[in-house]
Short mmCIF file of C-alpha atoms in Angstrom, two decimals:
data_model
loop_
_atom_site.label_atom_id
_atom_site.label_comp_id
_atom_site.label_asym_id
_atom_site.label_seq_id
_atom_site.Cartn_x
_atom_site.Cartn_y
_atom_site.Cartn_z
CA MET A 1 37.84 32.84 22.18
CA PRO A 2 34.13 33.31 21.43
CA THR A 3 32.39 30.49 19.62
CA ALA A 4 32.66 30.75 15.83
CA ILE A 5 29.57 32.45 14.42
CA ASN A 6 28.06 31.44 11.09
CA ALA A 7 24.68 31.48 9.42
CA LYS A 8 23.68 28.14 10.98
CA SER A 9 24.61 29.16 14.53
CA VAL A 10 22.88 32.52 14.21
CA THR A 11 19.72 30.88 12.86
CA ARG A 12 19.74 28.23 15.59
CA ASN A 13 20.20 30.73 18.41
CA VAL A 14 17.62 33.14 17.04
CA GLY A 15 15.26 30.17 16.87
CA TRP A 16 15.93 29.26 20.50
CA SER A 17 15.43 32.83 21.63
CA ILE A 18 12.21 33.26 19.68
CA LEU A 19 10.96 29.91 21.02
CA SER A 20 11.42 31.08 24.61
CA LYS A 21 9.73 34.40 23.93
CA THR A 22 6.90 32.75 22.01
CA SER A 23 6.29 30.26 24.79
CA THR A 24 5.75 33.10 27.26
CA PHE A 25 3.75 35.14 24.72
CA GLY A 26 0.58 33.13 25.24
CA LEU A 27 0.94 33.32 29.00
CA LYS A 28 1.45 37.10 29.00
CA PHE A 29 -1.36 37.47 26.48
CA VAL A 30 -3.62 36.04 29.17
CA THR A 31 -2.03 37.33 32.38
CA VAL A 32 -1.71 41.03 31.50
CA PRO A 33 -5.46 41.41 30.79
CA ILE A 34 -6.31 39.35 33.89
CA LEU A 35 -4.17 41.58 36.09
CA ALA A 36 -5.59 44.67 34.45
CA ARG A 37 -9.14 43.51 35.23
CA ILE A 38 -8.29 42.87 38.89
CA LEU A 39 -5.97 45.78 39.67
CA THR A 40 -6.65 49.50 39.38
CA PRO A 41 -4.92 51.91 36.97
CA GLU A 42 -3.32 53.62 40.00
CA GLU A 43 -1.77 50.32 41.15
CA PHE A 44 -0.40 49.63 37.67
CA GLY A 45 0.98 53.17 37.51
CA ALA A 46 2.67 53.02 40.92
CA VAL A 47 4.55 49.81 40.11
CA ALA A 48 5.46 51.02 36.62
CA VAL A 49 6.96 54.28 37.92
CA ALA A 50 8.97 52.50 40.63
CA LEU A 51 10.22 49.89 38.17
CA THR A 52 11.38 52.60 35.77
CA VAL A 53 13.76 53.97 38.41
CA VAL A 54 15.08 50.50 39.29
CA GLN A 55 15.71 49.55 35.66
CA PHE A 56 17.49 52.83 34.99
CA LEU A 57 19.85 52.40 37.94
CA ALA A 58 20.46 48.75 37.06
CA MET A 59 21.51 49.81 33.57
CA ILE A 60 23.94 52.39 34.93
CA GLY A 61 25.24 49.94 37.52
CA GLY A 62 26.21 47.40 34.89
CA ALA A 63 28.15 50.12 33.03
CA GLY A 64 28.30 47.89 29.96
CA LEU A 65 31.03 45.74 31.51
CA ALA A 66 29.21 42.47 30.79
CA SER A 67 28.74 43.49 27.14
CA ALA A 68 32.49 44.11 26.93
CA LEU A 69 33.12 40.57 28.21
CA ILE A 70 31.20 39.16 25.22
CA LEU A 71 33.74 40.64 22.80
CA GLN A 72 36.87 39.53 24.69
CA ARG A 73 39.07 37.12 22.77
CA ASP A 74 39.51 34.67 25.63
CA GLU A 75 37.62 33.80 28.79
CA ASP A 76 40.11 35.22 31.24
CA MET A 77 38.74 34.17 34.61
CA LYS A 78 40.40 36.94 36.60
CA THR A 79 38.73 39.53 34.36
CA ILE A 80 35.39 37.72 34.61
CA HIS A 81 35.54 37.57 38.42
CA SER A 82 36.56 41.24 38.56
CA VAL A 83 33.54 42.27 36.51
CA PHE A 84 31.23 40.19 38.71
CA TRP A 85 32.42 41.82 41.94
CA ALA A 86 32.46 45.29 40.42
CA ASN A 87 28.87 44.85 39.22
CA LEU A 88 27.73 43.51 42.58
CA ALA A 89 29.41 46.29 44.55
CA ILE A 90 27.90 49.01 42.36
CA ALA A 91 24.49 47.33 42.54
CA CYS A 92 24.52 47.19 46.34
CA LEU A 93 25.56 50.84 46.63
CA MET A 94 22.77 51.89 44.27
CA ALA A 95 20.21 49.78 46.14
CA VAL A 96 21.18 51.39 49.45
CA GLY A 97 21.07 54.88 47.92
CA LEU A 98 17.65 54.31 46.35
CA TYR A 99 16.32 52.86 49.60
CA VAL A 100 17.44 55.92 51.56
CA TRP A 101 16.28 58.48 48.98
CA ALA A 102 13.09 56.72 47.92
CA GLU A 103 10.72 59.50 48.98
CA PRO A 104 12.51 62.37 47.16
CA VAL A 105 12.88 60.20 44.04
CA ALA A 106 9.20 59.26 44.06
CA GLY A 107 8.26 62.90 44.57
CA LEU A 108 10.43 63.97 41.66
CA LEU A 109 8.53 61.53 39.45
CA GLY A 110 5.16 62.87 40.60
CA ALA A 111 4.33 59.65 42.49
CA THR A 112 4.94 60.40 46.17
CA GLU A 113 2.47 57.69 47.17
CA ALA A 114 4.70 55.09 45.46
CA ALA A 115 7.74 55.80 47.67
CA TYR A 116 7.30 52.57 49.65
CA LEU A 117 7.38 50.60 46.37
CA VAL A 118 10.54 52.39 45.24
CA ARG A 119 12.18 51.50 48.56
CA LEU A 120 11.18 47.84 48.32
CA MET A 121 12.04 47.45 44.65
CA ALA A 122 15.54 48.82 45.23
CA LEU A 123 16.40 45.25 46.22
CA LEU A 124 15.82 44.20 42.60
CA ILE A 125 19.00 45.97 41.47
CA PRO A 126 21.47 43.42 42.96
CA LEU A 127 19.23 40.56 41.79
CA GLN A 128 19.37 41.82 38.21
CA LEU A 129 23.06 42.79 38.01
CA ALA A 130 24.35 39.65 39.75
CA GLY A 131 23.45 37.57 36.69
CA ASP A 132 25.03 39.81 34.04
CA VAL A 133 28.36 37.96 33.97
CA ALA A 134 26.72 34.53 33.72
CA TYR A 135 24.60 35.76 30.80
CA ALA A 136 27.66 37.26 29.10
CA LEU A 137 29.40 33.86 29.25
CA LEU A 138 26.42 32.17 27.60
CA ALA A 139 26.26 34.89 24.94
CA ARG A 140 29.93 34.65 23.97
CA ARG A 141 29.54 30.86 23.72
CA MET A 142 26.37 31.32 21.62
CA GLN A 143 24.45 29.15 24.10
CA PHE A 144 21.23 31.13 23.88
CA GLY A 145 19.15 27.97 24.14
CA LYS A 146 20.12 27.59 27.81
CA ASP A 147 19.26 31.21 28.57
CA ALA A 148 16.02 30.81 26.62
CA PHE A 149 14.91 27.92 28.81
CA TRP A 150 15.46 29.76 32.07
CA SER A 151 13.92 32.95 30.74
CA MET A 152 10.82 30.94 29.87
CA VAL A 153 10.69 29.28 33.31
CA SER A 154 11.24 32.52 35.25
CA GLU A 155 8.74 34.59 33.26
CA SER A 156 6.11 31.87 33.44
CA ALA A 157 6.51 31.32 37.17
CA GLY A 158 6.35 35.05 37.86
CA ALA A 159 3.26 35.57 35.72
CA ILE A 160 1.40 32.63 37.28
CA ALA A 161 2.27 33.80 40.79
CA ALA A 162 1.03 37.31 39.98
CA VAL A 163 -2.33 36.07 38.74
CA VAL A 164 -2.80 33.76 41.74
CA LEU A 165 -1.96 36.50 44.24
CA ALA A 166 -4.12 39.07 42.43
CA LEU A 167 -7.09 36.70 42.49
CA ALA A 168 -6.44 36.13 46.20
CA GLY A 169 -6.81 39.86 46.80
CA PHE A 170 -3.18 40.90 47.34
CA GLY A 171 -3.51 43.85 44.96
CA VAL A 172 -0.31 45.62 44.03
CA TRP A 173 1.79 43.00 45.86
CA ALA A 174 0.95 40.56 43.09
CA LEU A 175 3.01 42.65 40.66
CA ILE A 176 5.85 42.96 43.19
CA ALA A 177 5.93 39.20 43.71
CA GLN A 178 6.05 38.67 39.94
CA LEU A 179 9.14 40.86 39.58
CA PHE A 180 11.09 39.32 42.48
CA LEU A 181 10.22 35.71 41.69
CA SER A 182 11.13 36.06 38.00
CA ALA A 183 14.44 37.77 38.82
CA ALA A 184 15.41 35.18 41.45
CA ILE A 185 14.62 32.13 39.29
CA ARG A 186 16.47 33.53 36.26
CA LEU A 187 19.51 34.36 38.40
CA VAL A 188 19.73 30.81 39.74
CA GLY A 189 19.22 29.37 36.27
CA LEU A 190 21.94 31.51 34.67
CA PHE A 191 24.52 30.43 37.23
CA ALA A 192 23.50 26.79 36.83
CA VAL A 193 23.75 26.59 33.04
CA SER A 194 26.82 28.83 32.65
CA ARG A 195 28.65 26.84 35.37
CA TYR A 196 30.10 30.08 36.62
CA VAL A 197 31.26 30.17 40.25
CA PRO A 198 32.51 33.56 41.50
CA ALA A 199 35.97 33.51 43.07
CA LEU A 200 37.55 36.09 45.36
CA GLN A 201 39.68 37.69 42.66
CA MET A 202 39.65 41.37 41.76
CA SER A 203 41.71 43.49 39.35
CA ILE A 204 40.79 47.17 39.22
CA GLY A 205 43.02 47.60 36.17
CA ARG A 206 41.10 45.04 34.14
CA VAL A 207 37.77 46.54 35.09
CA VAL A 208 39.01 49.98 34.05
CA GLY A 209 40.28 48.54 30.77
CA LEU A 210 36.86 47.11 29.96
CA ALA A 211 35.16 50.30 31.10
CA ARG A 212 36.93 52.30 28.40
CA PHE A 213 35.15 50.23 25.78
CA SER A 214 31.86 49.97 27.61
CA LEU A 215 31.27 53.62 28.52
CA SER A 216 30.18 54.69 25.03
CA MET A 217 28.02 51.57 24.82
CA MET A 218 26.49 52.37 28.20
CA GLY A 219 25.82 55.96 27.14
CA SER A 220 23.80 54.89 24.12
CA GLU A 221 21.95 52.25 26.16
CA ILE A 222 20.98 54.84 28.76
CA ALA A 223 19.79 57.23 26.07
CA ASN A 224 17.71 54.48 24.47
CA PHE A 225 16.31 53.61 27.89
CA VAL A 226 15.30 57.24 28.41
CA SER A 227 13.59 57.20 25.00
CA PHE A 228 11.51 54.16 25.94
CA GLN A 229 10.82 54.98 29.60
CA SER A 230 10.60 58.78 29.72
CA PRO A 231 6.94 58.75 28.58
CA MET A 232 6.04 56.87 31.77
CA VAL A 233 7.76 59.46 33.97
CA VAL A 234 6.32 62.41 32.02
CA ILE A 235 2.78 61.00 32.11
CA SER A 236 3.01 60.27 35.84
CA ARG A 237 4.22 63.78 36.58
CA PHE A 238 1.83 65.74 34.35
CA LEU A 239 -1.26 63.50 34.18
CA GLY A 240 -1.17 61.41 37.39
CA LEU A 241 -0.89 57.75 38.35
CA ALA A 242 -4.22 56.74 36.76
CA ASP A 243 -3.07 57.81 33.29
CA ALA A 244 0.35 56.32 34.02
CA GLY A 245 -1.41 53.05 34.81
CA ALA A 246 -3.41 53.19 31.57
CA TYR A 247 -0.21 53.84 29.65
CA SER A 248 1.58 51.02 31.49
CA ALA A 249 -1.15 48.45 30.83
CA ALA A 250 -1.44 49.38 27.15
CA ASN A 251 2.33 49.50 26.76
CA ARG A 252 2.86 46.11 28.40
CA PHE A 253 0.37 44.49 26.09
CA SER A 254 1.46 46.25 22.88
CA SER A 255 5.09 45.39 23.68
CA ILE A 256 4.51 41.63 23.68
CA PRO A 257 5.27 41.18 19.93
CA ASN A 258 8.46 43.20 20.38
CA GLN A 259 9.46 41.07 23.33
CA VAL A 260 8.90 37.92 21.31
CA VAL A 261 10.90 38.94 18.24
CA LEU A 262 13.18 41.88 18.98
CA SER A 263 14.60 40.81 22.32
CA ALA A 264 15.45 37.45 20.80
CA VAL A 265 16.92 38.78 17.57
CA MET A 266 18.88 41.69 19.04
CA GLY A 267 20.69 39.57 21.61
CA VAL A 268 21.98 37.22 18.91
CA LEU A 269 22.69 39.85 16.23
CA PHE A 270 25.09 41.86 18.39
CA PRO A 271 27.80 39.14 18.54
CA ALA A 272 26.91 38.08 14.98
CA PHE A 273 27.54 41.54 13.48
CA SER A 274 30.70 41.81 15.59
CA SER A 275 32.10 38.70 13.91
CA MET A 276 31.43 40.22 10.46
CA MET A 277 33.13 43.55 11.17
CA GLN A 278 35.84 42.96 8.55
CA ASP A 279 33.57 41.41 5.91
CA SER A 280 31.46 44.24 4.47
CA ALA A 281 29.59 42.06 1.95
CA ARG A 282 28.39 39.50 4.51
CA ARG A 283 27.64 42.27 6.99
CA SER A 284 25.51 44.21 4.50
CA ASN A 285 23.61 41.10 3.39
CA ALA A 286 22.97 40.13 7.00
CA LEU A 287 21.74 43.62 7.83
CA MET A 288 19.25 43.78 4.96
CA LEU A 289 17.96 40.23 5.39
CA SER A 290 17.53 40.46 9.17
CA THR A 291 15.82 43.85 8.89
CA GLN A 292 13.41 42.68 6.20
CA VAL A 293 12.50 39.49 8.06
CA THR A 294 11.88 41.21 11.40
CA THR A 295 9.81 43.92 9.70
CA VAL A 296 7.72 41.33 7.84
CA LEU A 297 7.02 39.60 11.15
CA LEU A 298 6.49 42.58 13.43
CA ALA A 299 4.84 45.24 11.28
CA PRO A 300 1.53 43.38 10.69
CA MET A 301 1.25 42.63 14.42
CA MET A 302 1.68 46.26 15.44
CA PHE A 303 -0.38 47.88 12.70
CA GLY A 304 -3.02 45.17 13.06
CA LEU A 305 -3.29 45.96 16.77
CA TRP A 306 -3.78 49.62 15.86
CA ALA A 307 -6.62 48.66 13.54
CA LEU A 308 -8.36 46.49 16.16
CA ALA A 309 -7.48 48.50 19.27
CA GLU A 310 -11.04 49.38 20.30
CA PRO A 311 -12.58 45.88 20.31
CA ALA A 312 -9.30 44.40 21.57
CA MET A 313 -9.17 46.72 24.59
CA LEU A 314 -12.78 45.97 25.48
CA THR A 315 -12.35 42.21 25.03
CA LEU A 316 -9.06 41.81 26.85
CA PHE A 317 -9.10 44.47 29.56
CA GLY A 318 -12.81 44.98 30.20
CA HIS A 319 -14.98 48.06 30.63
CA GLN A 320 -12.71 49.43 33.37
CA TRP A 321 -10.06 50.19 30.72
CA ALA A 322 -12.27 50.72 27.67
CA TYR A 323 -11.59 54.47 27.70
CA ALA A 324 -7.89 53.79 27.00
CA TRP A 325 -8.33 52.06 23.63
CA PRO A 326 -6.89 55.04 21.69
CA VAL A 327 -3.78 54.79 23.87
CA LEU A 328 -3.37 51.11 22.99
CA GLY A 329 -3.86 51.86 19.29
CA LEU A 330 -1.42 54.77 19.20
CA LEU A 331 1.22 52.86 21.16
CA ALA A 332 0.94 49.98 18.70
CA LEU A 333 1.22 52.46 15.83
CA SER A 334 4.29 54.12 17.35
CA LYS A 335 6.00 50.74 17.73
CA GLY A 336 4.96 49.71 14.23
CA ILE A 337 6.64 52.77 12.75
CA LEU A 338 9.93 51.68 14.31
CA THR A 339 9.87 48.05 13.16
CA PRO A 340 12.46 48.60 10.38
CA CYS A 341 14.84 49.91 13.08
CA SER A 342 14.79 46.57 14.89
CA THR A 343 18.28 45.54 13.78
CA PHE A 344 19.91 48.97 13.62
CA ILE A 345 21.08 49.20 17.24
CA PRO A 346 22.82 45.78 17.34
CA TYR A 347 24.32 46.58 13.93
CA LEU A 348 25.88 49.87 15.04
CA LYS A 349 27.08 48.27 18.28
CA GLY A 350 28.48 45.22 16.55
CA VAL A 351 30.45 47.03 13.82
CA GLY A 352 32.10 49.55 16.11
CA HIS A 353 29.98 52.67 15.54
CA GLY A 354 29.30 53.17 19.23
CA GLY A 355 29.98 56.92 19.04
CA THR A 356 27.44 57.42 16.25
CA LEU A 357 24.92 55.31 18.09
CA PHE A 358 25.50 57.34 21.25
CA TRP A 359 24.81 60.74 19.71
CA TRP A 360 21.73 59.58 17.82
CA ALA A 361 20.44 57.91 20.95
CA ILE A 362 20.92 61.15 22.89
CA LEU A 363 19.07 63.12 20.22
CA ARG A 364 16.25 60.59 20.21
CA ALA A 365 15.93 60.67 24.00
CA VAL A 366 15.75 64.48 24.10
CA ILE A 367 13.20 64.75 21.29
CA THR A 368 11.02 61.92 22.64
CA THR A 369 10.93 63.33 26.16
CA ALA A 370 10.24 66.88 24.96
CA ALA A 371 7.50 65.82 22.53
CA VAL A 372 5.64 63.62 25.03
CA ALA A 373 5.96 66.31 27.70
CA PHE A 374 4.55 68.91 25.29
CA GLY A 375 1.63 66.66 24.40
CA ALA A 376 0.90 65.79 28.04
CA TYR A 377 1.25 69.35 29.35
CA ASN A 378 -0.95 70.90 26.69
CA GLY A 379 -3.46 68.12 26.22
CA THR A 380 -4.21 64.61 27.32
CA LEU A 381 -2.68 61.14 27.31
CA VAL A 382 -3.93 60.65 23.74
CA GLY A 383 -2.22 63.88 22.69
CA ALA A 384 1.05 62.68 24.20
CA MET A 385 0.78 59.42 22.26
CA ILE A 386 0.17 61.27 18.98
CA TRP A 387 3.37 63.21 19.52
CA LEU A 388 5.18 59.95 20.28
CA CYS A 389 4.12 58.60 16.87
CA ALA A 390 5.41 61.75 15.16
CA VAL A 391 8.77 61.48 16.92
CA ASN A 392 9.14 57.82 15.97
CA ALA A 393 8.60 58.68 12.30
CA PHE A 394 11.51 61.12 12.57
CA VAL A 395 13.60 58.50 14.39
CA LEU A 396 12.97 55.96 11.62
CA VAL A 397 14.34 58.29 8.96
CA GLY A 398 17.25 59.43 11.15
CA TYR A 399 18.43 55.95 12.14
CA SER A 400 18.08 54.78 8.53
CA LEU A 401 20.34 57.60 7.34
CA VAL A 402 22.98 56.73 9.93
CA VAL A 403 22.92 52.97 9.41
CA PHE A 404 22.89 52.96 5.61
CA ARG A 405 25.71 55.48 5.52
CA ALA A 406 27.77 53.30 7.87
CA ASP A 407 26.97 50.25 5.73
CA GLY A 408 27.70 51.97 2.42
CA THR A 409 24.17 51.30 1.14
CA PRO A 410 22.38 54.04 -0.88
CA PHE A 411 19.79 55.55 1.43
CA PHE A 412 16.69 55.42 -0.77
CA ARG A 413 17.35 51.86 -1.92
CA GLY A 414 18.00 50.63 1.60
CA PHE A 415 15.11 52.59 3.10
CA LEU A 416 12.60 51.34 0.55
CA THR A 417 13.76 47.73 0.84
CA CYS A 418 13.59 47.70 4.65
CA CYS A 419 10.40 49.76 5.01
CA ARG A 420 8.35 48.15 2.24
CA PRO A 421 6.86 45.48 4.57
CA MET A 422 5.91 48.26 7.00
CA PHE A 423 4.08 50.18 4.27
CA THR A 424 2.35 46.96 3.26
CA ALA A 425 1.26 46.35 6.85
CA ALA A 426 -0.02 49.94 7.09
CA LEU A 427 -2.18 49.45 4.00
CA MET A 428 -3.57 46.25 5.47
CA ALA A 429 -4.38 47.98 8.77
CA ILE A 430 -6.12 50.89 7.08
CA ALA A 431 -8.27 48.44 5.10
CA VAL A 432 -9.24 46.55 8.27
CA ARG A 433 -9.99 49.80 10.13
CA LEU A 434 -12.26 50.99 7.31
CA LEU A 435 -14.05 47.65 7.12
CA LEU A 436 -14.58 47.74 10.88
CA SER A 437 -15.95 51.29 10.70
CA TYR A 438 -18.43 50.53 7.93
CA PHE A 439 -19.43 46.95 8.71
CA GLY A 440 -18.57 46.53 12.39
CA HIS A 441 -22.24 46.81 13.36
CA LEU A 442 -22.84 43.50 11.58
CA VAL A 443 -20.59 41.83 14.18
CA PRO A 444 -21.76 43.38 17.48
CA ASN A 445 -19.57 41.18 19.69
CA ALA A 446 -16.15 42.79 20.38
CA ALA A 447 -14.28 39.48 20.66
CA LEU A 448 -15.72 38.30 17.36
CA GLN A 449 -14.70 41.59 15.75
CA VAL A 450 -11.11 40.92 16.81
CA VAL A 451 -11.21 37.40 15.36
CA VAL A 452 -12.85 38.42 12.08
CA GLY A 453 -10.62 41.46 11.72
CA GLY A 454 -7.52 39.37 12.38
CA VAL A 455 -8.48 36.78 9.77
CA ILE A 456 -9.29 39.41 7.14
CA GLY A 457 -6.14 41.38 7.94
CA GLY A 458 -3.98 38.26 7.75
CA ALA A 459 -5.40 37.35 4.35
CA ILE A 460 -4.89 40.88 2.99
CA TYR A 461 -1.32 41.07 4.33
CA ALA A 462 -0.38 37.64 2.96
CA ALA A 463 -1.64 38.63 -0.50
CA LEU A 464 0.26 41.92 -0.41
CA VAL A 465 3.48 40.24 0.76
CA LEU A 466 3.25 37.73 -2.10
CA LEU A 467 3.00 40.66 -4.50
CA THR A 468 5.69 42.92 -3.01
CA GLU A 469 8.27 40.64 -1.35
CA ARG A 470 8.95 37.92 -3.90
CA PRO A 471 12.77 38.36 -3.84
CA LEU A 472 12.78 38.04 -0.05
CA LEU A 473 10.53 34.99 -0.12
CA ARG A 474 12.73 33.32 -2.74
CA LYS A 475 15.80 34.01 -0.61
CA LEU A 476 14.18 32.47 2.45
CA VAL A 477 13.07 29.42 0.46
CA ASP A 478 16.62 28.98 -0.87
CA LEU A 479 18.04 29.19 2.65
CA ALA A 480 15.54 26.59 3.85
CA ARG A 481 16.47 24.24 0.99
CA LYS A 482 20.19 24.59 1.70
CA LYS A 483 19.62 23.63 5.32
CA ARG A 484 17.92 20.40 4.23
CA LEU A 485 20.78 19.37 1.94
CA PRO A 486 23.59 17.19 3.38
CA ALA A 487 26.49 19.44 4.38
CA ALA A 488 29.37 18.36 2.17
CA SER A 489 31.29 21.55 2.77
CA PRO A 490 30.36 24.80 4.47
CA SER A 491 29.10 27.57 2.21
CA PRO A 492 30.77 31.00 2.22
CA ALA A 493 27.82 32.37 4.22
CA GLU A 494 28.61 29.92 6.97
#
């Protein structure tokens, strides 16, 4: 049976996950700009397009079977082995198919010159799917600290290798080496800490049984993947690899805060919400608290990056990429708009609303792809990003309607509570942008503008949060005090 989940275990595992992401944040903060200064936009674009295909097939190949293992009552080893071999078989078939059809696939994406990368990166699919079962075992045992350690080691080793190879003149192969080295190290680490050893056991019936649950989950995951990755494909096809590279570099950098917070929180919240399925009061409290906290943390990062996009792009990426600063700013803005949605997907998955999540994910994927395609076809990369921001505003309202209805929370009360930190961050960013416009000439150095703007923005946001989020701050202080007290008996929240 999965490990019992309570407030203390959730907090501890979120902490471990955030620690691993934060530890790689500083490294990526340095390595992405370094790689961008050494490599060309076309090289970034070619790898990004090829990786999009690989990640999409890897998601389909897993078919959600590993996620279904997390929710199983017991660790039935025959079922676990069956899922491992099913995943591996599907992964190998997909890798062979992508290798054979690499040129038509690359041509379909508008990147014929990247066919050799698609063929090579097909080998990543088995590397990624082979570790799904080991990760699922750690997740059901709430042992995210072990996964966090190996994620940190693999990401760090890959990033360092990429920078070294790029400086040595290996060009696009530096990015390829980063992907393969990170995947291989994490795979070895997952098997080591989960203590899982595959055995030659296979039950088609058990795989089919899990697939019935996982198919709707997989459908929504694919739709969400299309929402996030379709802009890359659309831009490559309509605007070329150079613009795809500019989008990829800006997107990789603007996604770092999301990777630090959201990937950590979402992985833990899925099993946590699942354990609260029958307790509506705890579930609702957990939803509101987790959404508010993640929004308070993420919104100022994303809106602040929008405010400082121009000097930040020049400082971090250099003059080669200076033209793409509006892309960086608009991508940060589009992600900032969605910060209140950070907990909605694990919530809907965890409480059994997979069908609702699936249809909203489909709608989001269609609208996102169509809007970005319209902007790219009729304008420029900046136009496509403006349409992406507009779509994300619609998605925020739509997901909020769905989630608060499922939770039984009045829409306007829930929406205002969850989005208030985002509005606060937006006000802060507008103030910083105006100050930079009027007084930026007094600080002619771009790096110093980023520092000064960050300090001023942080002070403004802190003051606004103290004024608008007192109930949330009191709740967090109370939780911190309870954790310091000797545990005589577990509280109802635990």
